[in-house]
């Protein structure tokens, strides 16, 4: 809807240009004649990383969450280059983290239920601090922020995510028309 | 509402004024499609945070789905000509 007034230096146009360039690079890497499920999966991973990276790059280091994303992606690619033979161990680490998160989330959900029922109108700060833990896991770099910064970064992160989804949707629709 | 400025309930919530938190939470509230459409002021802060987490997770899922869709589409198009068309349609 507001694509009619696209400001060349706006976040949306910076993201679009960066992401498109990444897509073209990904497309050029493998002449895609055979699309085996494995190749499609690899491409999907690369596209997803490109999308997150393009958005974080368009935001630059102005935000804690974008800095955290860029740092995470760079250190991940660095470790992959350094240890191309140890890929299996990297996968294991990721799986473990996911399991820990799920357990912690269930445990926290129990606390939150109790907390929000007992103290909803009164002790909002306590409920917030517990609820914020869940948010910290979703927002990049959230672990080290105080509550105020976390809320502020979250608002910006959500705005950028919606822009990212909007542009990706548009690109997908245009591609599927070709 | 009593002033709770000096209360240190948990590690991350010390010496932050109520007003700051309320302002930030209402800013978040404006971004959430569910709560914004309901047009009610009486949404508790913890509900806003809960909705925020759900919303972020659904956005992550959308990015995932779109990446998957793009990975399948990428195989079927000639990217260079598509790029020009996309940029044109996005900018005009």
Coordinates of C-alpha atoms in Angstrom, one line a residue:
Chain A
X1 CA 0.0 0.0 0.0
X2 CA 2.8 2.5 0.8
X3 CA 5.0 1.1 -1.9
X4 CA 3.9 4.0 -4.1
X5 CA 6.0 6.3 -2.0
X6 CA 9.1 4.3 -1.7
X7 CA 11.8 6.4 -0.2
X8 CA 15.2 5.1 -1.6
X9 CA 16.8 5.4 1.8
X10 CA 14.0 3.9 3.8
X11 CA 14.4 0.7 5.7
X12 CA 12.0 -1.1 3.3
X13 CA 13.9 -0.2 0.1
X14 CA 17.3 -1.0 1.7
X15 CA 16.0 -4.4 2.8
X16 CA 14.4 -5.1 -0.6
X17 CA 17.6 -4.2 -2.5
X18 CA 19.9 -6.2 -0.1
X19 CA 17.6 -9.2 0.0
X20 CA 17.1 -9.3 -3.8
X21 CA 20.8 -9.2 -4.4
X22 CA 21.2 -12.1 -2.0
X23 CA 18.5 -14.1 -3.7
X24 CA 20.2 -13.6 -7.1
X25 CA 23.5 -14.8 -5.6
X26 CA 21.8 -17.8 -4.2
X27 CA 20.2 -18.6 -7.5
X28 CA 23.5 -18.2 -9.3
X29 CA 25.4 -20.5 -7.0
X30 CA 23.7 -23.7 -8.2
X31 CA 22.3 -24.0 -11.7
X32 CA 19.1 -25.4 -10.5
X33 CA 18.1 -28.2 -12.9
X34 CA 17.7 -30.9 -10.4
X35 CA 15.8 -29.8 -7.3
X36 CA 16.3 -32.6 -4.9
X37 CA 14.6 -32.2 -1.6
X38 CA 18.0 -31.8 0.0
X39 CA 19.0 -29.0 -2.4
X40 CA 15.6 -27.3 -1.8
X41 CA 16.2 -27.5 1.9
X42 CA 19.7 -26.0 1.6
X43 CA 18.3 -23.2 -0.5
X44 CA 15.5 -22.6 2.0
X45 CA 18.1 -22.3 4.8
X46 CA 20.2 -19.9 2.8
X47 CA 17.2 -17.8 1.9
X48 CA 16.1 -17.6 5.5
X49 CA 19.5 -16.6 6.7
X50 CA 19.7 -14.0 3.8
X51 CA 16.4 -12.5 4.8
X52 CA 17.4 -12.1 8.5
X53 CA 20.8 -10.9 7.6
X54 CA 19.5 -8.4 5.0
X55 CA 17.1 -6.9 7.6
X56 CA 19.8 -6.7 10.3
X57 CA 22.2 -5.2 7.8
X58 CA 19.6 -2.6 6.7
X59 CA 19.2 -1.6 10.3
X60 CA 23.0 -1.5 10.8
X61 CA 24.3 -1.4 14.3
X62 CA 21.7 1.2 15.4
X63 CA 19.9 -1.4 17.4
X64 CA 21.0 -4.0 19.9
X65 CA 18.9 -6.7 18.3
X66 CA 20.4 -6.1 14.8
X67 CA 23.9 -6.1 16.3
X68 CA 23.2 -9.4 18.0
X69 CA 21.8 -10.9 14.8
X70 CA 24.8 -9.8 12.7
X71 CA 27.2 -11.0 15.3
X72 CA 25.5 -14.4 15.6
X73 CA 25.5 -14.9 11.8
X74 CA 29.1 -13.9 11.4
X75 CA 30.4 -16.0 14.2
X76 CA 28.3 -19.0 12.9
X77 CA 29.8 -18.7 9.4
X78 CA 33.3 -18.2 10.8
X79 CA 33.0 -21.4 12.9
X80 CA 31.6 -23.2 9.9
X81 CA 34.6 -22.2 7.8
X82 CA 37.0 -23.2 10.5
X83 CA 35.6 -26.5 11.3
X84 CA 34.0 -27.9 8.1
X85 CA 34.6 -31.4 9.3
X86 CA 32.8 -30.9 12.6
X87 CA 29.4 -30.0 11.2
X88 CA 27.6 -32.7 13.1
X89 CA 28.7 -31.3 16.5
X90 CA 27.3 -27.9 15.5
X91 CA 23.9 -29.5 14.7
X92 CA 23.9 -31.3 18.1
X93 CA 24.4 -28.0 19.9
X94 CA 21.5 -26.4 18.2
X95 CA 19.2 -29.3 19.1
X96 CA 20.2 -29.2 22.7
X97 CA 19.4 -25.5 22.9
X98 CA 16.0 -26.1 21.5
X99 CA 15.2 -28.8 24.0
X100 CA 16.4 -26.6 26.9
X101 CA 14.2 -23.8 25.7
X102 CA 11.1 -26.0 25.5
X103 CA 11.6 -27.3 29.0
X104 CA 12.3 -23.9 30.4
X105 CA 9.2 -22.5 28.6
X106 CA 6.9 -25.1 30.0
X107 CA 8.3 -24.5 33.5
X108 CA 7.9 -20.8 33.0
X109 CA 4.4 -21.1 31.7
X110 CA 3.4 -22.8 35.0
X111 CA 4.9 -19.9 36.9
X112 CA 3.3 -17.3 34.7
X113 CA -0.2 -18.9 35.0
X114 CA 0.0 -18.7 38.8
X115 CA 1.6 -15.2 38.8
X116 CA -0.9 -13.6 36.4
X117 CA -3.9 -15.0 38.2
X118 CA -2.8 -13.9 41.6
X119 CA -1.3 -10.6 40.9
X120 CA -2.8 -9.3 37.6
X121 CA -3.8 -5.9 38.8
X122 CA -1.5 -5.4 41.6
X123 CA 2.1 -6.7 41.1
X124 CA 2.4 -6.1 37.4
X125 CA 6.1 -5.7 37.6
X126 CA 6.6 -9.2 38.9
X127 CA 4.4 -10.6 36.2
X128 CA 6.3 -8.5 33.6
X129 CA 9.7 -9.7 34.7
X130 CA 8.7 -13.3 34.4
X131 CA 6.9 -12.8 31.1
X132 CA 9.9 -10.9 29.8
X133 CA 12.0 -14.0 30.1
X134 CA 10.0 -15.5 27.3
X135 CA 10.5 -12.4 25.2
X136 CA 14.2 -12.3 25.9
X137 CA 14.5 -15.6 24.0
X138 CA 12.7 -14.4 21.0
X139 CA 14.4 -11.0 20.5
X140 CA 18.0 -11.3 19.4
X141 CA 20.3 -10.1 22.1
X142 CA 17.5 -9.9 24.6
X143 CA 19.3 -11.8 27.3
X144 CA 21.4 -8.9 28.3
X145 CA 18.9 -6.1 28.2
X146 CA 17.1 -4.5 31.1
X147 CA 13.3 -4.5 30.9
X148 CA 13.0 -1.0 29.4
X149 CA 15.4 -1.6 26.6
X150 CA 13.9 -5.0 26.0
X151 CA 10.5 -3.5 25.4
X152 CA 11.9 -0.7 23.3
X153 CA 14.0 -3.2 21.1
X154 CA 11.0 -5.5 20.8
X155 CA 8.8 -2.7 19.3
X156 CA 11.5 -2.0 16.7
X157 CA 12.1 -5.7 16.1
X158 CA 8.4 -6.3 15.4
X159 CA 8.2 -3.3 13.0
X160 CA 11.2 -4.7 11.1
X161 CA 9.8 -8.2 11.1
X162 CA 6.5 -7.1 9.6
X163 CA 8.4 -5.1 6.9
X164 CA 10.5 -8.2 6.2
X165 CA 7.4 -10.4 5.8
X166 CA 5.6 -7.8 3.7
X167 CA 8.5 -7.6 1.2
X168 CA 9.1 -11.3 1.1
X169 CA 5.4 -11.9 0.4
X170 CA 5.5 -9.4 -2.4
X171 CA 8.6 -11.0 -4.0
X172 CA 7.1 -14.5 -3.7
X173 CA 3.9 -13.3 -5.3
X174 CA 5.8 -11.6 -8.2
X175 CA 8.0 -14.7 -8.7
X176 CA 5.0 -17.0 -8.9
X177 CA 3.5 -14.9 -11.6
X178 CA 6.5 -15.3 -13.9
Chain B
X1 CA -1.6 3.4 41.8
X2 CA 1.0 3.6 44.5
X3 CA 4.5 4.7 43.6
X4 CA 6.8 1.7 43.4
X5 CA 9.9 3.4 42.2
X6 CA 12.2 2.0 44.7
X7 CA 10.9 -1.6 44.7
X8 CA 13.3 -4.2 43.6
X9 CA 11.1 -7.2 43.0
X10 CA 13.3 -9.1 40.6
X11 CA 16.8 -8.8 39.2
X12 CA 15.8 -7.1 36.0
X13 CA 13.2 -4.7 37.3
X14 CA 15.0 -2.3 39.6
X15 CA 14.7 1.4 39.7
X16 CA 12.6 1.6 36.6
X17 CA 9.7 4.0 36.8
X18 CA 6.1 2.8 36.4
X19 CA 5.4 5.4 33.7
X20 CA 8.3 4.4 31.5
X21 CA 7.1 0.8 31.6
X22 CA 3.5 1.8 30.9
X23 CA 4.5 3.9 28.0
X24 CA 6.6 1.2 26.4
X25 CA 3.9 -1.4 27.0
X26 CA 1.3 0.7 25.3
X27 CA 3.7 1.3 22.4
X28 CA 3.9 -2.4 22.0
X29 CA 0.2 -2.7 22.3
X30 CA -0.3 -0.5 19.3
X31 CA 1.8 -2.9 17.2
X32 CA -0.2 -6.0 18.0
X33 CA -3.0 -6.6 15.5
X34 CA -5.1 -8.6 18.0
X35 CA -5.2 -6.1 20.8
X36 CA -5.2 -3.0 18.7
X37 CA -8.4 -4.1 16.9
X38 CA -10.1 -4.8 20.2
X39 CA -9.8 -1.1 21.0
X40 CA -9.9 -1.7 24.7
X41 CA -7.7 0.1 27.2
X42 CA -8.0 -2.5 29.9
X43 CA -5.4 -4.9 28.7
X44 CA -2.9 -5.9 31.3
X45 CA 0.8 -5.5 30.7
X46 CA 1.5 -9.2 31.0
X47 CA -1.2 -9.9 28.5
X48 CA 0.5 -7.5 26.1
X49 CA 3.8 -9.3 26.6
X50 CA 2.2 -12.7 26.1
X51 CA 0.6 -11.5 22.8
X52 CA 3.9 -10.0 21.8
X53 CA 5.6 -13.3 22.2
X54 CA 2.9 -15.1 20.2
X55 CA 3.0 -12.4 17.5
X56 CA 6.8 -12.6 17.2
X57 CA 6.6 -16.4 16.9
X58 CA 4.0 -16.2 14.2
X59 CA 6.1 -13.7 12.3
X60 CA 9.1 -16.1 12.5
X61 CA 6.9 -18.8 11.2
X62 CA 5.8 -16.6 8.3
X63 CA 9.4 -15.8 7.4
X64 CA 10.1 -19.6 7.5
X65 CA 7.1 -20.4 5.2
X66 CA 8.0 -17.6 2.8
X67 CA 11.6 -18.7 2.7
X68 CA 10.5 -22.2 1.8
X69 CA 8.1 -20.9 -0.9
X70 CA 10.9 -18.7 -2.3
X71 CA 13.3 -21.7 -2.4
X72 CA 10.9 -23.6 -4.6
X73 CA 10.1 -20.6 -6.8
X74 CA 13.7 -19.7 -7.3
X75 CA 14.1 -22.9 -9.2
X76 CA 11.5 -21.9 -11.8
X77 CA 12.4 -18.4 -12.7
X78 CA 15.1 -16.5 -14.4
X79 CA 16.2 -14.2 -11.6
X80 CA 17.8 -11.4 -13.5
X81 CA 14.7 -10.5 -15.5
X82 CA 12.5 -11.0 -12.5
X83 CA 14.7 -8.6 -10.5
X84 CA 14.0 -5.7 -12.8
X85 CA 10.3 -6.4 -12.8
X86 CA 10.2 -6.7 -9.0
X87 CA 12.1 -3.5 -8.4
X88 CA 10.0 -1.6 -10.9
X89 CA 6.7 -2.8 -9.3
X90 CA 8.0 -2.1 -5.7
X91 CA 9.1 1.4 -6.5
X92 CA 6.3 2.6 -8.7

